[in-house]
Amino acid sequence: MDDRQTTILRYVIEDYINSAIPIGSQFLAEKYGLGISPATIRKEMMDLTEAGYLEQPHTSAGRIPTAKGYHFFVDVVMEDIRARNEASDENKIAKKLQQLIDEAEREVMPEITEYIADMTRNFVLGWSSDRAFYSDGVKYLLNEPEFNDHQTLCEMVLFMEDAQDEIPQRLAPTEKVRVFIGNENPISKAQDFSMLACSVSLPDNAEGTIAIVGPMRMQYRKNIAVLDYLQQYTKELFI
């Protein structure tokens, strides 16, 4: 993939994540002024489609990313985050986590799960080494246009039913944020979703895992940065 195709692909993915509307060549030409005609952009988008990075949901529609396209985007995002030590409102996160830990009467994991769900506006799962399991943020999923589709909503309900039993068994603790897109998901009923997961350190040398689950069209940059910082901060705090 050359530099021009890389730029076009990034713009398509970023705009689709924000709008949930297929992206067309005329839109890209008008918004970004790429110095090339809409026809040239259209040709590049066709090549990206043939290469498996984009797809066209309808004959007359623009393009949307495939799982392969999202993977490309995530690889770039991960490099950016690590290079810049990028997290959204690091001081705000640290202050809130410290408050949650100070105020927690028993376990801190349910409070962390709720906080990450509210901050990322996604469905979040949290579980600890003693097998306690928590979830929060279903309301945010229901606001996503993907879940206007009955089939997608049913798949998510089935996923939620299996999550508590299957995910802790299939998702081992990891040193870095792990990204599962589409059919990579450890749960078969989550093939149309993305999952981001990381280990977190807890009081008394315990360990837990936080996972963000949502449509493949999720805010990867923000969500990965939040989990990356969450993992770093809890490790510094408890180890």
PDB file of N, CA and C in Angstrom, residues 165-215:
ATOM      1  N   ASP A 165     -19.165 -16.949  31.621  1.00  0.00           N
ATOM      2  CA  ASP A 165     -18.591 -18.294  31.703  1.00  0.00           C
ATOM      3  C   ASP A 165     -17.409 -18.493  30.771  1.00  0.00           C
ATOM      4  N   GLU A 166     -17.465 -17.889  29.589  1.00  0.00           N
ATOM      5  CA  GLU A 166     -16.477 -18.214  28.565  1.00  0.00           C
ATOM      6  C   GLU A 166     -15.283 -17.275  28.500  1.00  0.00           C
ATOM      7  N   ILE A 167     -15.511 -15.977  28.648  1.00  0.00           N
ATOM      8  CA  ILE A 167     -14.407 -15.037  28.424  1.00  0.00           C
ATOM      9  C   ILE A 167     -13.261 -15.219  29.407  1.00  0.00           C
ATOM     10  N   PRO A 168     -13.508 -15.296  30.718  1.00  0.00           N
ATOM     11  CA  PRO A 168     -12.359 -15.467  31.626  1.00  0.00           C
ATOM     12  C   PRO A 168     -11.547 -16.722  31.333  1.00  0.00           C
ATOM     13  N   GLN A 169     -12.186 -17.760  30.815  1.00  0.00           N
ATOM     14  CA  GLN A 169     -11.480 -18.993  30.501  1.00  0.00           C
ATOM     15  C   GLN A 169     -10.651 -18.861  29.231  1.00  0.00           C
ATOM     16  N   ARG A 170     -11.136 -18.093  28.281  1.00  0.00           N
ATOM     17  CA  ARG A 170     -10.497 -18.024  26.971  1.00  0.00           C
ATOM     18  C   ARG A 170      -9.570 -16.831  26.802  1.00  0.00           C
ATOM     19  N   LEU A 171      -9.638 -15.884  27.717  1.00  0.00           N
ATOM     20  CA  LEU A 171      -8.836 -14.672  27.577  1.00  0.00           C
ATOM     21  C   LEU A 171      -7.817 -14.602  28.701  1.00  0.00           C
ATOM     22  N   ALA A 172      -6.607 -15.031  28.428  1.00  0.00           N
ATOM     23  CA  ALA A 172      -5.561 -15.056  29.444  1.00  0.00           C
ATOM     24  C   ALA A 172      -5.059 -13.641  29.718  1.00  0.00           C
ATOM     25  N   PRO A 173      -4.554 -13.382  30.939  1.00  0.00           N
ATOM     26  CA  PRO A 173      -3.970 -12.071  31.243  1.00  0.00           C
ATOM     27  C   PRO A 173      -2.862 -11.733  30.254  1.00  0.00           C
ATOM     28  N   THR A 174      -2.724 -10.461  29.929  1.00  0.00           N
ATOM     29  CA  THR A 174      -1.747 -10.035  28.934  1.00  0.00           C
ATOM     30  C   THR A 174      -1.029  -8.781  29.377  1.00  0.00           C
ATOM     31  N   GLU A 175       0.221  -8.639  28.964  1.00  0.00           N
ATOM     32  CA  GLU A 175       1.026  -7.479  29.348  1.00  0.00           C
ATOM     33  C   GLU A 175       0.640  -6.219  28.588  1.00  0.00           C
ATOM     34  N   LYS A 176       0.021  -6.380  27.419  1.00  0.00           N
ATOM     35  CA  LYS A 176      -0.366  -5.226  26.614  1.00  0.00           C
ATOM     36  C   LYS A 176      -1.845  -5.336  26.248  1.00  0.00           C
ATOM     37  N   VAL A 177      -2.390  -4.220  25.782  1.00  0.00           N
ATOM     38  CA  VAL A 177      -3.777  -4.223  25.325  1.00  0.00           C
ATOM     39  C   VAL A 177      -3.884  -5.149  24.113  1.00  0.00           C
ATOM     40  N   ARG A 178      -4.837  -6.065  24.178  1.00  0.00           N
ATOM     41  CA  ARG A 178      -5.082  -6.980  23.054  1.00  0.00           C
ATOM     42  C   ARG A 178      -6.324  -6.529  22.307  1.00  0.00           C
ATOM     43  N   VAL A 179      -6.278  -6.672  20.992  1.00  0.00           N
ATOM     44  CA  VAL A 179      -7.365  -6.229  20.135  1.00  0.00           C
ATOM     45  C   VAL A 179      -7.903  -7.427  19.361  1.00  0.00           C
ATOM     46  N   PHE A 180      -9.206  -7.672  19.476  1.00  0.00           N
ATOM     47  CA  PHE A 180      -9.866  -8.751  18.751  1.00  0.00           C
ATOM     48  C   PHE A 180     -10.936  -8.128  17.861  1.00  0.00           C
ATOM     49  N   ILE A 181     -10.807  -8.323  16.561  1.00  0.00           N
ATOM     50  CA  ILE A 181     -11.738  -7.717  15.618  1.00  0.00           C
ATOM     51  C   ILE A 181     -12.471  -8.809  14.853  1.00  0.00           C
ATOM     52  N   GLY A 182     -13.796  -8.740  14.868  1.00  0.00           N
ATOM     53  CA  GLY A 182     -14.583  -9.689  14.096  1.00  0.00           C
ATOM     54  C   GLY A 182     -14.384 -11.123  14.540  1.00  0.00           C
ATOM     55  N   ASN A 183     -14.027 -11.986  13.595  1.00  0.00           N
ATOM     56  CA  ASN A 183     -13.958 -13.419  13.895  1.00  0.00           C
ATOM     57  C   ASN A 183     -12.764 -13.813  14.753  1.00  0.00           C
ATOM     58  N   GLU A 184     -11.944 -12.854  15.169  1.00  0.00           N
ATOM     59  CA  GLU A 184     -10.861 -13.151  16.121  1.00  0.00           C
ATOM     60  C   GLU A 184     -11.368 -13.236  17.557  1.00  0.00           C
ATOM     61  N   ASN A 185     -12.589 -12.769  17.785  1.00  0.00           N
ATOM     62  CA  ASN A 185     -13.098 -12.738  19.150  1.00  0.00           C
ATOM     63  C   ASN A 185     -13.070 -14.123  19.788  1.00  0.00           C
ATOM     64  N   PRO A 186     -12.665 -14.209  21.052  1.00  0.00           N
ATOM     65  CA  PRO A 186     -12.606 -15.503  21.718  1.00  0.00           C
ATOM     66  C   PRO A 186     -13.976 -16.130  21.943  1.00  0.00           C
ATOM     67  N   ILE A 187     -15.037 -15.341  21.808  1.00  0.00           N
ATOM     68  CA  ILE A 187     -16.401 -15.849  21.947  1.00  0.00           C
ATOM     69  C   ILE A 187     -17.043 -15.915  20.568  1.00  0.00           C
ATOM     70  N   SER A 188     -17.510 -17.065  20.188  1.00  0.00           N
ATOM     71  CA  SER A 188     -18.032 -17.258  18.829  1.00  0.00           C
ATOM     72  C   SER A 188     -19.223 -16.359  18.531  1.00  0.00           C
ATOM     73  N   LYS A 189     -19.992 -15.999  19.540  1.00  0.00           N
ATOM     74  CA  LYS A 189     -21.184 -15.184  19.314  1.00  0.00           C
ATOM     75  C   LYS A 189     -20.853 -13.695  19.195  1.00  0.00           C
ATOM     76  N   ALA A 190     -19.573 -13.350  19.192  1.00  0.00           N
ATOM     77  CA  ALA A 190     -19.163 -11.940  19.078  1.00  0.00           C
ATOM     78  C   ALA A 190     -18.403 -11.683  17.786  1.00  0.00           C
ATOM     79  N   GLN A 191     -18.727 -12.442  16.739  1.00  0.00           N
ATOM     80  CA  GLN A 191     -17.985 -12.346  15.495  1.00  0.00           C
ATOM     81  C   GLN A 191     -18.167 -11.019  14.768  1.00  0.00           C
ATOM     82  N   ASP A 192     -19.216 -10.292  15.071  1.00  0.00           N
ATOM     83  CA  ASP A 192     -19.455  -9.010  14.404  1.00  0.00           C
ATOM     84  C   ASP A 192     -19.025  -7.822  15.257  1.00  0.00           C
ATOM     85  N   PHE A 193     -18.342  -8.089  16.354  1.00  0.00           N
ATOM     86  CA  PHE A 193     -17.952  -7.024  17.275  1.00  0.00           C
ATOM     87  C   PHE A 193     -16.432  -6.964  17.420  1.00  0.00           C
ATOM     88  N   SER A 194     -15.985  -5.931  18.087  1.00  0.00           N
ATOM     89  CA  SER A 194     -14.572  -5.830  18.463  1.00  0.00           C
ATOM     90  C   SER A 194     -14.462  -5.855  19.975  1.00  0.00           C
ATOM     91  N   MET A 195     -13.347  -6.385  20.454  1.00  0.00           N
ATOM     92  CA  MET A 195     -13.083  -6.434  21.881  1.00  0.00           C
ATOM     93  C   MET A 195     -11.646  -5.984  22.141  1.00  0.00           C
ATOM     94  N   LEU A 196     -11.488  -5.081  23.085  1.00  0.00           N
ATOM     95  CA  LEU A 196     -10.172  -4.646  23.540  1.00  0.00           C
ATOM     96  C   LEU A 196     -10.029  -5.080  24.985  1.00  0.00           C
ATOM     97  N   ALA A 197      -8.924  -5.686  25.344  1.00  0.00           N
ATOM     98  CA  ALA A 197      -8.775  -6.211  26.704  1.00  0.00           C
ATOM     99  C   ALA A 197      -7.381  -5.972  27.229  1.00  0.00           C
ATOM    100  N   CYS A 198      -7.279  -5.764  28.532  1.00  0.00           N
ATOM    101  CA  CYS A 198      -5.975  -5.641  29.179  1.00  0.00           C
ATOM    102  C   CYS A 198      -6.071  -6.112  30.620  1.00  0.00           C
ATOM    103  N   SER A 199      -4.939  -6.532  31.160  1.00  0.00           N
ATOM    104  CA  SER A 199      -4.870  -6.892  32.573  1.00  0.00           C
ATOM    105  C   SER A 199      -4.717  -5.627  33.403  1.00  0.00           C
ATOM    106  N   VAL A 200      -5.247  -5.663  34.622  1.00  0.00           N
ATOM    107  CA  VAL A 200      -5.067  -4.554  35.560  1.00  0.00           C
ATOM    108  C   VAL A 200      -4.608  -5.122  36.896  1.00  0.00           C
ATOM    109  N   SER A 201      -3.776  -4.362  37.574  1.00  0.00           N
ATOM    110  CA  SER A 201      -3.325  -4.753  38.911  1.00  0.00           C
ATOM    111  C   SER A 201      -4.335  -4.261  39.931  1.00  0.00           C
ATOM    112  N   LEU A 202      -4.530  -5.060  40.987  1.00  0.00           N
ATOM    113  CA  LEU A 202      -5.512  -4.752  42.022  1.00  0.00           C
ATOM    114  C   LEU A 202      -4.847  -4.829  43.397  1.00  0.00           C
ATOM    115  N   PRO A 203      -5.519  -4.317  44.438  1.00  0.00           N
ATOM    116  CA  PRO A 203      -4.944  -4.390  45.788  1.00  0.00           C
ATOM    117  C   PRO A 203      -4.661  -5.830  46.205  1.00  0.00           C
ATOM    118  N   ASP A 204      -3.740  -5.972  47.148  1.00  0.00           N
ATOM    119  CA  ASP A 204      -3.382  -7.275  47.730  1.00  0.00           C
ATOM    120  C   ASP A 204      -2.813  -8.245  46.701  1.00  0.00           C
ATOM    121  N   ASN A 205      -2.055  -7.678  45.743  1.00  0.00           N
ATOM    122  CA  ASN A 205      -1.377  -8.492  44.713  1.00  0.00           C
ATOM    123  C   ASN A 205      -2.339  -9.277  43.831  1.00  0.00           C
ATOM    124  N   ALA A 206      -3.568  -8.849  43.774  1.00  0.00           N
ATOM    125  CA  ALA A 206      -4.543  -9.509  42.906  1.00  0.00           C
ATOM    126  C   ALA A 206      -4.436  -8.944  41.493  1.00  0.00           C
ATOM    127  N   GLU A 207      -5.075  -9.644  40.577  1.00  0.00           N
ATOM    128  CA  GLU A 207      -5.055  -9.227  39.181  1.00  0.00           C
ATOM    129  C   GLU A 207      -6.439  -9.356  38.587  1.00  0.00           C
ATOM    130  N   GLY A 208      -6.768  -8.471  37.672  1.00  0.00           N
ATOM    131  CA  GLY A 208      -8.055  -8.529  36.996  1.00  0.00           C
ATOM    132  C   GLY A 208      -7.893  -8.239  35.524  1.00  0.00           C
ATOM    133  N   THR A 209      -8.998  -8.259  34.805  1.00  0.00           N
ATOM    134  CA  THR A 209      -9.001  -7.960  33.376  1.00  0.00           C
ATOM    135  C   THR A 209     -10.180  -7.054  33.070  1.00  0.00           C
ATOM    136  N   ILE A 210      -9.941  -6.065  32.235  1.00  0.00           N
ATOM    137  CA  ILE A 210     -10.995  -5.180  31.743  1.00  0.00           C
ATOM    138  C   ILE A 210     -11.103  -5.382  30.238  1.00  0.00           C
ATOM    139  N   ALA A 211     -12.323  -5.520  29.719  1.00  0.00           N
ATOM    140  CA  ALA A 211     -12.541  -5.677  28.285  1.00  0.00           C
ATOM    141  C   ALA A 211     -13.629  -4.714  27.817  1.00  0.00           C
ATOM    142  N   ILE A 212     -13.326  -3.981  26.770  1.00  0.00           N
ATOM    143  CA  ILE A 212     -14.301  -3.104  26.120  1.00  0.00           C
ATOM    144  C   ILE A 212     -14.859  -3.842  24.912  1.00  0.00           C
ATOM    145  N   VAL A 213     -16.183  -3.905  24.817  1.00  0.00           N
ATOM    146  CA  VAL A 213     -16.838  -4.626  23.721  1.00  0.00           C
ATOM    147  C   VAL A 213     -17.779  -3.667  22.999  1.00  0.00           C
ATOM    148  N   GLY A 214     -17.716  -3.661  21.681  1.00  0.00           N
ATOM    149  CA  GLY A 214     -18.604  -2.801  20.915  1.00  0.00           C
ATOM    150  C   GLY A 214     -18.589  -3.168  19.445  1.00  0.00           C
ATOM    151  N   PRO A 215     -19.259  -2.382  18.628  1.00  0.00           N
ATOM    152  CA  PRO A 215     -19.240  -2.645  17.192  1.00  0.00           C
ATOM    153  C   PRO A 215     -17.822  -2.486  16.647  1.00  0.00           C
TER     154      PRO A 215
END
